[in-house]
């Protein structure tokens, strides 16, 4: 459908916003929209992220077992995801918690790509690991806790792999854009920004989903923006609503945690969708994509719209 024929979502950022607003982002001039550059399209395998297709990245928080990863990859592909997420190197609050399988996890991700055809996004936490992770991944994720690790970001940028740059949990939009500028300064134009919730005084949810930042970034920056409703919410029951809100706010894609048995997940189980929950979330965003004049995700025929597998209490939200 022609965008102009759609039920008229305003086209954010078609015009340059107020000059005084831009002054707040003076340290990152090249990530801002300009007459020359209105939208960056990041090529990943056969996809164009930031182009016409809304891209869903889905998978477990951590790569745990071959079975867990393959089952999830095959399921999310059938439900319309295009990219498989999964951490082989995990940033954890405690150094004694599961830190990820490292190289073995990367190899499992590469096998999942071969089997499913999905591209792979996975986090790199250390400068020393960049070349190894870049050998297996299609997109390098810079995690929230690393958003200001400029040595890591420089090494990741120089790998020439596309970068998914997650907003630090206490980072402003200007801080996020400064780090994105650093990727560009290191010769890599293929940056995607990720809003994953920020710390606020609110403790009822894991983070506060800053939907304002998504709308703002769509106005001021030409970089694709990916929304992560899972880390924002911290609870699976909230994830589909935040995903729909992200679509309406103009996000170019989603990063969502999915696990075959979330209650048994080695990390972030409370916020991971099970397969039925993911199917329902994917179906529920379709009308909002249609409002934007975009096609629904390409689902394999026969993937049913299943009802949620039971609501869980909100008590576990931390
Ligand atoms: C993750 O994506 O699993 C993750 C650790 O995210 P964040 O860096 O946003 O906390
Ligand atoms: Mn996680």
CSV table of C-alpha atoms and ligand atoms in Angstrom, one decimal:
chain,number,residue,atom,x,y,z
A,1,UNK,CA,0.0,0.0,0.0
A,2,UNK,CA,1.2,3.5,-0.8
A,3,UNK,CA,2.1,5.3,2.5
A,4,UNK,CA,0.1,8.3,1.4
A,5,UNK,CA,-3.0,6.2,1.0
A,6,UNK,CA,-2.8,4.8,4.5
A,7,UNK,CA,-5.0,5.9,7.3
A,8,UNK,CA,-2.8,8.9,7.6
A,9,UNK,CA,-0.2,8.4,10.3
A,10,UNK,CA,1.7,11.7,10.3
A,11,UNK,CA,5.1,11.2,8.7
A,12,UNK,CA,7.4,12.1,11.5
A,13,UNK,CA,10.4,14.1,10.8
A,14,UNK,CA,9.6,15.0,7.2
A,15,UNK,CA,10.8,18.5,8.1
A,16,UNK,CA,13.6,19.6,10.2
A,17,UNK,CA,12.5,20.2,13.7
A,18,UNK,CA,13.3,23.5,15.6
A,19,UNK,CA,16.9,24.5,15.4
A,20,UNK,CA,17.1,25.1,19.2
A,21,UNK,CA,16.0,21.5,19.7
A,22,UNK,CA,18.9,20.3,17.5
A,23,UNK,CA,21.4,22.2,19.7
A,24,UNK,CA,20.9,19.6,22.4
A,25,UNK,CA,22.4,17.0,20.1
A,26,UNK,CA,25.3,19.1,18.8
A,27,UNK,CA,27.8,16.4,19.7
A,28,UNK,CA,26.2,14.0,17.2
A,29,UNK,CA,25.6,16.0,14.1
A,30,UNK,CA,25.9,13.0,11.7
A,31,UNK,CA,23.1,10.9,13.2
A,32,UNK,CA,20.6,13.7,12.8
A,33,UNK,CA,18.3,14.0,9.8
A,34,UNK,CA,19.5,16.4,7.2
A,35,UNK,CA,18.5,17.4,3.7
A,36,UNK,CA,20.9,14.8,2.4
A,37,UNK,CA,19.9,12.0,4.8
A,38,UNK,CA,16.4,11.3,6.0
A,39,UNK,CA,16.6,7.5,6.7
A,40,UNK,CA,19.4,5.0,7.0
A,41,UNK,CA,18.7,1.6,5.7
A,42,UNK,CA,20.8,-1.1,7.3
A,43,UNK,CA,21.3,-4.2,5.1
A,44,UNK,CA,21.3,-7.5,6.9
A,45,UNK,CA,21.2,-10.7,4.7
A,46,UNK,CA,18.2,-10.1,2.4
A,47,UNK,CA,16.6,-7.5,4.7
A,48,UNK,CA,16.6,-3.7,4.8
A,49,UNK,CA,16.2,-2.6,8.3
A,50,UNK,CA,14.7,0.9,8.4
A,51,UNK,CA,13.0,0.4,5.0
A,52,UNK,CA,9.5,-0.7,4.3
A,53,UNK,CA,9.5,-3.9,6.3
A,54,UNK,CA,8.9,-3.9,10.0
A,55,UNK,CA,11.5,-6.3,11.4
A,56,UNK,CA,11.0,-8.5,14.4
A,57,UNK,CA,14.1,-9.9,16.2
A,58,UNK,CA,13.1,-12.6,18.7
A,59,UNK,CA,14.7,-15.4,20.8
A,60,UNK,CA,15.8,-16.3,24.2
A,61,UNK,CA,17.7,-14.0,26.5
A,62,UNK,CA,20.5,-16.5,26.8
A,63,UNK,CA,21.6,-19.3,24.5
A,64,UNK,CA,21.1,-22.3,26.8
A,65,UNK,CA,20.8,-25.6,24.9
A,66,UNK,CA,20.8,-26.7,21.3
A,67,UNK,CA,17.2,-27.8,21.7
A,68,UNK,CA,16.0,-24.6,23.3
A,69,UNK,CA,17.6,-22.5,20.6
A,70,UNK,CA,16.5,-24.5,17.6
A,71,UNK,CA,13.0,-24.9,18.8
A,72,UNK,CA,12.8,-21.1,19.4
A,73,UNK,CA,14.4,-20.2,16.1
A,74,UNK,CA,12.0,-22.5,14.1
A,75,UNK,CA,9.0,-21.2,16.0
A,76,UNK,CA,9.7,-17.5,15.8
A,77,UNK,CA,10.5,-17.8,12.1
A,78,UNK,CA,7.2,-19.5,11.4
A,79,UNK,CA,5.4,-16.7,13.4
A,80,UNK,CA,7.1,-14.0,11.3
A,81,UNK,CA,10.4,-13.0,13.0
A,82,UNK,CA,13.3,-12.3,10.7
A,83,UNK,CA,16.2,-12.3,13.1
A,84,UNK,CA,17.1,-14.6,16.0
A,85,UNK,CA,18.4,-13.0,19.2
A,86,UNK,CA,20.2,-14.9,21.9
A,87,UNK,CA,23.1,-14.0,24.3
A,88,UNK,CA,26.3,-16.1,24.3
A,89,UNK,CA,28.0,-13.5,26.5
A,90,UNK,CA,25.6,-12.3,29.2
A,91,UNK,CA,25.9,-9.2,31.3
A,92,UNK,CA,24.6,-10.2,34.7
A,93,UNK,CA,24.1,-8.3,37.9
A,94,UNK,CA,26.1,-11.0,39.8
A,95,UNK,CA,29.4,-12.3,38.5
A,96,UNK,CA,28.3,-15.7,40.0
A,97,UNK,CA,25.2,-15.9,37.8
A,98,UNK,CA,25.3,-17.7,34.4
A,99,UNK,CA,27.6,-15.7,32.2
A,100,UNK,CA,26.7,-17.4,28.9
A,101,UNK,CA,28.3,-20.2,26.9
A,102,UNK,CA,30.7,-17.9,25.0
A,103,UNK,CA,32.1,-19.5,21.8
A,104,UNK,CA,29.9,-22.6,22.2
A,105,UNK,CA,26.9,-20.3,22.3
A,106,UNK,CA,28.1,-18.5,19.1
A,107,UNK,CA,28.4,-21.8,17.3
A,108,UNK,CA,24.9,-22.8,18.3
A,109,UNK,CA,23.6,-19.5,17.0
A,110,UNK,CA,25.4,-20.1,13.7
A,111,UNK,CA,23.9,-23.5,13.4
A,112,UNK,CA,20.4,-22.0,14.2
A,113,UNK,CA,21.0,-19.5,11.3
A,114,UNK,CA,21.9,-22.4,8.9
A,115,UNK,CA,18.8,-24.3,9.9
A,116,UNK,CA,16.3,-21.5,10.1
A,117,UNK,CA,17.6,-18.9,7.7
A,118,UNK,CA,17.2,-16.2,10.3
A,119,UNK,CA,19.9,-13.6,10.8
A,120,UNK,CA,21.6,-13.5,14.2
A,121,UNK,CA,21.9,-10.7,16.7
A,122,UNK,CA,24.0,-11.3,19.7
A,123,UNK,CA,25.8,-9.2,22.3
A,124,UNK,CA,29.5,-8.5,22.4
A,125,UNK,CA,30.7,-7.4,25.9
A,126,UNK,CA,34.4,-7.1,25.5
A,127,UNK,CA,36.7,-5.5,22.9
A,128,UNK,CA,38.8,-8.7,23.0
A,129,UNK,CA,35.8,-10.7,21.8
A,130,UNK,CA,34.7,-8.5,18.9
A,131,UNK,CA,36.4,-10.4,16.1
A,132,UNK,CA,35.2,-13.8,17.4
A,133,UNK,CA,31.6,-12.6,17.8
A,134,UNK,CA,31.7,-10.8,14.4
A,135,UNK,CA,32.6,-14.1,12.8
A,136,UNK,CA,29.3,-15.7,13.8
A,137,UNK,CA,26.9,-12.8,14.2
A,138,UNK,CA,25.1,-10.7,11.5
A,139,UNK,CA,24.5,-7.9,14.0
A,140,UNK,CA,26.5,-7.0,17.0
A,141,UNK,CA,24.5,-5.9,20.0
A,142,UNK,CA,26.0,-3.4,22.4
A,143,UNK,CA,24.2,-3.8,25.6
A,144,UNK,CA,22.8,-1.2,27.9
A,145,UNK,CA,25.7,-1.6,30.4
A,146,UNK,CA,28.2,-1.0,27.6
A,147,UNK,CA,26.6,2.0,25.9
A,148,UNK,CA,29.4,4.2,27.1
A,149,UNK,CA,32.2,1.7,26.6
A,150,UNK,CA,33.8,3.7,23.8
A,151,UNK,CA,36.7,1.3,23.3
A,152,UNK,CA,34.2,-1.6,22.8
A,153,UNK,CA,32.0,0.5,20.5
A,154,UNK,CA,35.0,1.5,18.4
A,155,UNK,CA,36.2,-2.1,18.0
A,156,UNK,CA,32.6,-3.3,17.2
A,157,UNK,CA,32.2,-0.5,14.7
A,158,UNK,CA,35.5,-1.4,13.0
A,159,UNK,CA,34.3,-5.0,12.5
A,160,UNK,CA,32.0,-3.5,9.9
A,161,UNK,CA,29.1,-5.6,11.2
A,162,UNK,CA,25.8,-3.6,11.7
A,163,UNK,CA,25.5,-2.5,15.3
A,164,UNK,CA,22.4,-2.6,17.5
A,165,UNK,CA,23.1,0.0,20.1
A,166,UNK,CA,21.0,-0.3,23.3
A,167,UNK,CA,20.3,2.7,25.3
A,168,UNK,CA,21.9,2.7,28.7
A,169,UNK,CA,19.5,2.4,31.5
A,170,UNK,CA,20.4,5.9,32.8
A,171,UNK,CA,21.4,7.4,29.5
A,172,UNK,CA,19.7,10.4,28.0
A,173,UNK,CA,18.7,10.5,24.3
A,174,UNK,CA,21.7,12.8,23.8
A,175,UNK,CA,24.0,10.2,25.4
A,176,UNK,CA,22.6,7.5,23.1
A,177,UNK,CA,23.1,9.6,20.0
A,178,UNK,CA,26.7,10.5,21.1
A,179,UNK,CA,27.5,6.8,21.2
A,180,UNK,CA,25.8,6.3,17.8
A,181,UNK,CA,27.9,9.1,16.4
A,182,UNK,CA,31.0,7.3,17.7
A,183,UNK,CA,30.1,4.2,15.6
A,184,UNK,CA,29.8,6.5,12.5
A,185,UNK,CA,33.1,8.2,13.4
A,186,UNK,CA,34.7,4.8,13.3
A,187,UNK,CA,33.6,4.2,9.7
A,188,UNK,CA,30.4,2.2,10.3
A,189,UNK,CA,27.2,3.8,9.1
A,190,UNK,CA,25.0,0.8,9.9
A,191,UNK,CA,23.7,1.6,13.4
A,192,UNK,CA,20.3,0.8,14.9
A,193,UNK,CA,19.2,2.5,18.1
A,194,UNK,CA,17.4,0.4,20.7
A,195,UNK,CA,15.0,1.8,23.3
A,196,UNK,CA,14.8,-0.8,26.1
A,197,UNK,CA,13.4,1.2,29.0
A,198,UNK,CA,15.2,3.5,31.5
A,199,UNK,CA,15.5,3.6,35.2
A,200,UNK,CA,13.0,6.0,36.9
A,201,UNK,CA,11.5,6.3,40.3
A,202,UNK,CA,8.9,3.7,39.2
A,203,UNK,CA,9.5,0.3,40.7
A,204,UNK,CA,6.3,-1.6,39.6
A,205,UNK,CA,8.0,-2.5,36.3
A,206,UNK,CA,11.6,-3.4,35.6
A,207,UNK,CA,12.2,-0.2,33.7
A,208,UNK,CA,10.1,2.6,32.3
A,209,UNK,CA,9.5,2.3,28.5
A,210,UNK,CA,10.4,5.7,27.1
A,211,UNK,CA,8.0,5.8,24.2
A,212,UNK,CA,8.7,9.5,24.0
A,213,UNK,CA,12.2,8.7,23.0
A,214,UNK,CA,11.0,6.6,20.1
A,215,UNK,CA,8.8,9.4,18.8
A,216,UNK,CA,11.6,11.9,19.3
A,217,UNK,CA,14.3,9.7,17.6
A,218,UNK,CA,12.0,9.2,14.7
A,219,UNK,CA,11.8,12.9,14.3
A,220,UNK,CA,15.4,13.8,14.7
A,221,UNK,CA,17.5,10.9,13.6
A,222,UNK,CA,17.8,9.0,10.4
A,223,UNK,CA,18.9,5.8,12.2
A,224,UNK,CA,16.5,2.9,12.5
A,225,UNK,CA,15.0,2.5,15.9
A,226,UNK,CA,14.2,-0.9,17.4
A,227,UNK,CA,12.0,-1.2,20.5
A,228,UNK,CA,12.7,-3.8,23.2
A,229,UNK,CA,9.5,-4.3,25.2
A,230,UNK,CA,10.8,-7.2,27.1
A,231,UNK,CA,13.6,-5.5,29.1
A,232,UNK,CA,11.3,-2.4,29.4
A,233,UNK,CA,8.5,-4.3,31.0
A,234,UNK,CA,10.2,-7.0,32.9
A,235,UNK,CA,7.0,-9.0,32.8
A,236,UNK,CA,5.7,-11.0,29.9
A,237,UNK,CA,2.1,-9.9,30.3
A,238,UNK,CA,3.0,-6.3,29.5
A,239,UNK,CA,5.2,-7.1,26.4
A,240,UNK,CA,2.4,-7.2,23.7
A,241,UNK,CA,1.0,-3.9,24.8
A,242,UNK,CA,4.4,-2.2,24.7
A,243,UNK,CA,5.1,-3.8,21.3
A,244,UNK,CA,1.9,-2.3,19.9
A,245,UNK,CA,2.8,1.1,21.4
A,246,UNK,CA,6.2,0.9,19.8
A,247,UNK,CA,4.6,0.3,16.4
A,248,UNK,CA,2.4,3.3,16.8
A,249,UNK,CA,5.3,5.4,18.0
A,250,UNK,CA,7.1,4.6,14.7
A,251,UNK,CA,9.7,2.0,15.6
A,252,UNK,CA,11.3,0.2,12.7
A,253,UNK,CA,11.3,-3.1,14.5
A,254,UNK,CA,11.2,-5.1,17.8
A,255,UNK,CA,13.6,-7.1,19.9
A,256,UNK,CA,11.6,-9.6,22.0
A,257,UNK,CA,12.6,-12.4,24.4
A,258,UNK,CA,10.9,-15.7,23.6
A,259,UNK,CA,11.6,-19.1,25.4
A,260,UNK,CA,10.0,-22.5,24.9
A,261,UNK,CA,9.5,-22.7,28.7
A,262,UNK,CA,10.0,-19.3,30.2
A,263,UNK,CA,9.6,-20.4,33.8
A,264,UNK,CA,12.7,-22.6,33.4
A,265,UNK,CA,14.8,-19.9,31.5
A,266,UNK,CA,18.3,-19.4,32.8
A,267,UNK,CA,17.9,-15.6,32.6
A,268,UNK,CA,15.0,-13.2,32.2
A,269,UNK,CA,12.3,-15.8,32.2
A,270,UNK,CA,9.7,-13.5,33.8
A,271,UNK,CA,9.8,-11.2,30.8
A,272,UNK,CA,10.1,-13.9,28.1
A,273,UNK,CA,7.0,-14.9,26.0
A,274,UNK,CA,6.2,-18.5,25.4
A,275,UNK,CA,5.5,-19.6,21.9
A,276,UNK,CA,1.7,-19.0,22.1
A,277,UNK,CA,2.3,-15.6,23.6
A,278,UNK,CA,4.7,-14.6,20.8
A,279,UNK,CA,2.2,-15.7,18.2
A,280,UNK,CA,-0.5,-13.6,19.8
A,281,UNK,CA,1.8,-10.6,20.1
A,282,UNK,CA,2.7,-10.9,16.4
A,283,UNK,CA,-0.9,-11.1,15.3
A,284,UNK,CA,-1.8,-8.2,17.6
A,285,UNK,CA,0.6,-5.7,16.0
A,286,UNK,CA,-0.8,-6.3,12.5
A,287,UNK,CA,-3.6,-3.7,12.6
A,288,UNK,CA,-1.1,-1.1,13.8
A,289,UNK,CA,1.3,-1.9,11.0
A,290,UNK,CA,-1.6,-1.6,8.6
A,291,UNK,CA,-2.3,1.9,9.9
A,292,UNK,CA,1.3,2.7,8.9
A,293,UNK,CA,0.7,1.3,5.5
A,294,UNK,CA,3.0,-1.7,6.2
A,295,UNK,CA,2.4,-5.3,5.5
A,296,UNK,CA,2.0,-7.8,8.4
A,297,UNK,CA,5.0,-10.0,9.1
A,298,UNK,CA,5.2,-13.0,6.7
A,299,UNK,CA,3.8,-15.8,8.8
A,300,UNK,CA,3.9,-19.4,7.6
A,301,UNK,CA,0.4,-20.6,6.8
A,302,UNK,CA,-1.2,-22.5,9.5
A,303,UNK,CA,0.4,-20.7,12.4
A,304,UNK,CA,-2.7,-20.2,14.5
A,305,UNK,CA,-3.7,-17.2,16.5
A,306,UNK,CA,-3.6,-18.9,19.8
A,307,UNK,CA,-5.0,-17.7,23.0
A,308,UNK,CA,-2.6,-16.8,25.8
A,309,UNK,CA,-1.4,-19.8,27.8
A,310,UNK,CA,-2.8,-18.4,31.0
A,311,UNK,CA,-2.2,-15.1,32.8
A,312,UNK,CA,0.4,-15.0,35.5
A,313,UNK,CA,0.4,-12.7,38.5
A,314,UNK,CA,2.3,-9.5,38.5
A,315,UNK,CA,4.0,-10.2,41.8
A,316,UNK,CA,7.3,-11.3,40.3
A,317,UNK,CA,7.9,-7.9,38.7
A,318,UNK,CA,11.3,-6.7,40.0
B,1,LIG,C1,19.6,-8.5,26.6
B,1,LIG,O1,19.2,-8.1,25.4
B,1,LIG,O2,19.4,-9.7,27.0
B,1,LIG,C2,20.2,-7.5,27.5
B,1,LIG,C3,21.0,-7.9,28.5
B,1,LIG,O3,19.7,-6.3,27.4
B,1,LIG,P1,20.1,-4.9,28.0
B,1,LIG,O4,21.5,-4.7,27.7
B,1,LIG,O5,19.1,-3.9,27.4
B,1,LIG,O6,19.9,-5.0,29.5
B,2,LIG,MN1,17.6,-10.4,28.7
